């Protein structure tokens, strides 16, 4: 449920997914390049939720993964940025 003023509005799964996608997209728009792990930390979404939403955004052409060189011995993050 979501509170709007004093009224309580229910949100279905599709509505919640749309809100979460919008939130991630806005963060990516402001920051330009963030890893999925950083998106999960900032939103407190689970890493699997962030990955699923980012995959949907990639399929729709709104974001794309860019390669970043990692530190030897450490996994490379997979930052995302908004397409213009």
Short mmCIF file of N, CA and C in Angstrom, two decimals, residues 6-65:
data_model
loop_
_atom_site.label_atom_id
_atom_site.label_comp_id
_atom_site.label_asym_id
_atom_site.label_seq_id
_atom_site.Cartn_x
_atom_site.Cartn_y
_atom_site.Cartn_z
N UNK A 6 -4.04 11.57 2.95
CA UNK A 6 -4.64 10.75 4.01
C UNK A 6 -5.27 9.49 3.45
N UNK A 7 -5.35 9.40 2.13
CA UNK A 7 -5.94 8.22 1.50
C UNK A 7 -4.89 7.12 1.37
N UNK A 8 -5.34 5.89 1.37
CA UNK A 8 -4.46 4.75 1.16
C UNK A 8 -4.79 4.17 -0.20
N UNK A 9 -3.74 4.05 -1.04
CA UNK A 9 -3.92 3.52 -2.38
C UNK A 9 -3.18 2.20 -2.48
N UNK A 10 -3.82 1.19 -3.03
CA UNK A 10 -3.12 -0.08 -3.23
C UNK A 10 -2.41 -0.04 -4.57
N UNK A 11 -1.29 -0.68 -4.61
CA UNK A 11 -0.49 -0.74 -5.84
C UNK A 11 -0.27 -2.20 -6.17
N UNK A 12 -0.60 -2.57 -7.40
CA UNK A 12 -0.38 -3.96 -7.79
C UNK A 12 1.09 -4.17 -8.14
N UNK A 13 1.45 -5.39 -8.42
CA UNK A 13 2.85 -5.74 -8.71
C UNK A 13 3.38 -4.96 -9.91
N UNK A 14 2.58 -4.81 -10.94
CA UNK A 14 3.02 -4.08 -12.13
C UNK A 14 3.25 -2.61 -11.80
N UNK A 15 2.39 -2.05 -10.96
CA UNK A 15 2.55 -0.65 -10.56
C UNK A 15 3.80 -0.44 -9.73
N UNK A 16 4.06 -1.39 -8.83
CA UNK A 16 5.26 -1.30 -8.01
C UNK A 16 6.51 -1.44 -8.86
N UNK A 17 6.47 -2.34 -9.82
CA UNK A 17 7.62 -2.53 -10.73
C UNK A 17 7.87 -1.25 -11.52
N UNK A 18 6.81 -0.60 -11.97
CA UNK A 18 6.95 0.65 -12.72
C UNK A 18 7.56 1.74 -11.83
N UNK A 19 7.12 1.83 -10.57
CA UNK A 19 7.69 2.82 -9.65
C UNK A 19 9.16 2.54 -9.39
N UNK A 20 9.50 1.28 -9.18
CA UNK A 20 10.89 0.91 -8.91
C UNK A 20 11.76 1.18 -10.13
N UNK A 21 11.25 0.88 -11.31
CA UNK A 21 12.00 1.15 -12.55
C UNK A 21 12.24 2.64 -12.70
N UNK A 22 11.22 3.43 -12.42
CA UNK A 22 11.33 4.88 -12.52
C UNK A 22 12.38 5.41 -11.54
N UNK A 23 12.38 4.88 -10.33
CA UNK A 23 13.36 5.30 -9.33
C UNK A 23 14.78 5.00 -9.80
N UNK A 24 15.01 3.77 -10.28
CA UNK A 24 16.35 3.40 -10.76
C UNK A 24 16.76 4.27 -11.95
N UNK A 25 15.84 4.49 -12.86
CA UNK A 25 16.13 5.30 -14.04
C UNK A 25 16.51 6.73 -13.64
N UNK A 26 15.80 7.29 -12.67
CA UNK A 26 16.13 8.64 -12.20
C UNK A 26 17.50 8.70 -11.56
N UNK A 27 17.85 7.70 -10.78
CA UNK A 27 19.18 7.66 -10.16
C UNK A 27 20.25 7.54 -11.23
N UNK A 28 20.04 6.67 -12.21
CA UNK A 28 21.01 6.49 -13.30
C UNK A 28 21.13 7.79 -14.09
N UNK A 29 20.03 8.47 -14.32
CA UNK A 29 20.04 9.73 -15.08
C UNK A 29 20.90 10.77 -14.36
N UNK A 30 20.74 10.87 -13.03
CA UNK A 30 21.51 11.87 -12.26
C UNK A 30 22.99 11.51 -12.18
N UNK A 31 23.29 10.26 -11.95
CA UNK A 31 24.67 9.84 -11.69
C UNK A 31 25.43 9.41 -12.94
N UNK A 32 24.72 9.03 -13.96
CA UNK A 32 25.27 8.58 -15.26
C UNK A 32 25.89 7.19 -15.22
N UNK A 33 26.76 6.90 -14.29
CA UNK A 33 27.41 5.58 -14.27
C UNK A 33 27.42 5.03 -12.85
N UNK A 34 26.68 3.96 -12.66
CA UNK A 34 26.62 3.29 -11.37
C UNK A 34 26.61 1.80 -11.58
N UNK A 35 27.21 1.08 -10.68
CA UNK A 35 27.14 -0.38 -10.75
C UNK A 35 25.77 -0.83 -10.22
N UNK A 36 25.40 -2.03 -10.57
CA UNK A 36 24.16 -2.59 -10.03
C UNK A 36 24.26 -2.70 -8.51
N UNK A 37 25.44 -3.03 -8.01
CA UNK A 37 25.62 -3.13 -6.56
C UNK A 37 25.38 -1.78 -5.89
N UNK A 38 25.88 -0.71 -6.50
CA UNK A 38 25.67 0.63 -5.94
C UNK A 38 24.19 1.02 -6.01
N UNK A 39 23.52 0.67 -7.09
CA UNK A 39 22.08 0.93 -7.18
C UNK A 39 21.33 0.20 -6.07
N UNK A 40 21.71 -1.03 -5.80
CA UNK A 40 21.06 -1.80 -4.73
C UNK A 40 21.32 -1.15 -3.37
N UNK A 41 22.54 -0.69 -3.13
CA UNK A 41 22.85 -0.03 -1.85
C UNK A 41 22.04 1.25 -1.68
N UNK A 42 21.97 2.04 -2.73
CA UNK A 42 21.28 3.34 -2.63
C UNK A 42 19.77 3.19 -2.47
N UNK A 43 19.20 2.18 -3.09
CA UNK A 43 17.75 2.01 -3.05
C UNK A 43 17.29 1.05 -1.96
N UNK A 44 18.23 0.25 -1.45
CA UNK A 44 17.93 -0.83 -0.51
C UNK A 44 17.06 -1.92 -1.16
N UNK A 45 17.09 -1.99 -2.50
CA UNK A 45 16.46 -3.09 -3.22
C UNK A 45 17.42 -4.27 -3.16
N UNK A 46 16.88 -5.48 -3.31
CA UNK A 46 17.77 -6.63 -3.36
C UNK A 46 18.57 -6.59 -4.67
N UNK A 47 19.77 -7.16 -4.66
CA UNK A 47 20.55 -7.20 -5.90
C UNK A 47 19.81 -7.88 -7.05
N UNK A 48 19.02 -8.92 -6.74
CA UNK A 48 18.29 -9.59 -7.82
C UNK A 48 17.19 -8.69 -8.39
N UNK A 49 16.56 -7.87 -7.55
CA UNK A 49 15.55 -6.93 -8.04
C UNK A 49 16.19 -5.90 -8.94
N UNK A 50 17.32 -5.35 -8.52
CA UNK A 50 18.02 -4.36 -9.34
C UNK A 50 18.44 -4.98 -10.67
N UNK A 51 18.99 -6.18 -10.64
CA UNK A 51 19.41 -6.84 -11.88
C UNK A 51 18.25 -7.06 -12.83
N UNK A 52 17.12 -7.49 -12.31
CA UNK A 52 15.94 -7.73 -13.15
C UNK A 52 15.43 -6.43 -13.77
N UNK A 53 15.38 -5.37 -12.97
CA UNK A 53 14.88 -4.09 -13.49
C UNK A 53 15.86 -3.51 -14.50
N UNK A 54 17.16 -3.57 -14.21
CA UNK A 54 18.16 -3.05 -15.15
C UNK A 54 18.12 -3.85 -16.46
N UNK A 55 17.93 -5.16 -16.36
CA UNK A 55 17.82 -5.98 -17.58
C UNK A 55 16.63 -5.53 -18.42
N UNK A 56 15.50 -5.24 -17.78
CA UNK A 56 14.33 -4.72 -18.50
C UNK A 56 14.64 -3.37 -19.15
N UNK A 57 15.33 -2.49 -18.42
CA UNK A 57 15.69 -1.18 -18.96
C UNK A 57 16.66 -1.32 -20.13
N UNK A 58 17.56 -2.29 -20.05
CA UNK A 58 18.48 -2.55 -21.17
C UNK A 58 17.72 -3.04 -22.39
N UNK A 59 16.79 -3.99 -22.17
CA UNK A 59 16.00 -4.52 -23.29
C UNK A 59 15.18 -3.43 -23.96
N UNK A 60 14.71 -2.47 -23.18
CA UNK A 60 13.90 -1.38 -23.75
C UNK A 60 14.77 -0.29 -24.37
N UNK A 61 16.09 -0.41 -24.21
CA UNK A 61 17.00 0.56 -24.82
C UNK A 61 17.22 1.83 -24.00
N UNK A 62 16.78 1.85 -22.75
CA UNK A 62 16.93 3.05 -21.93
C UNK A 62 18.27 3.14 -21.23
N UNK A 63 18.90 2.01 -20.94
CA UNK A 63 20.24 2.00 -20.35
C UNK A 63 21.07 0.96 -21.07
N UNK A 64 22.37 1.09 -20.91
CA UNK A 64 23.25 0.07 -21.47
C UNK A 64 24.43 -0.12 -20.53
N UNK A 65 24.97 -1.31 -20.56
CA UNK A 65 26.14 -1.62 -19.75
C UNK A 65 27.37 -1.10 -20.47
#
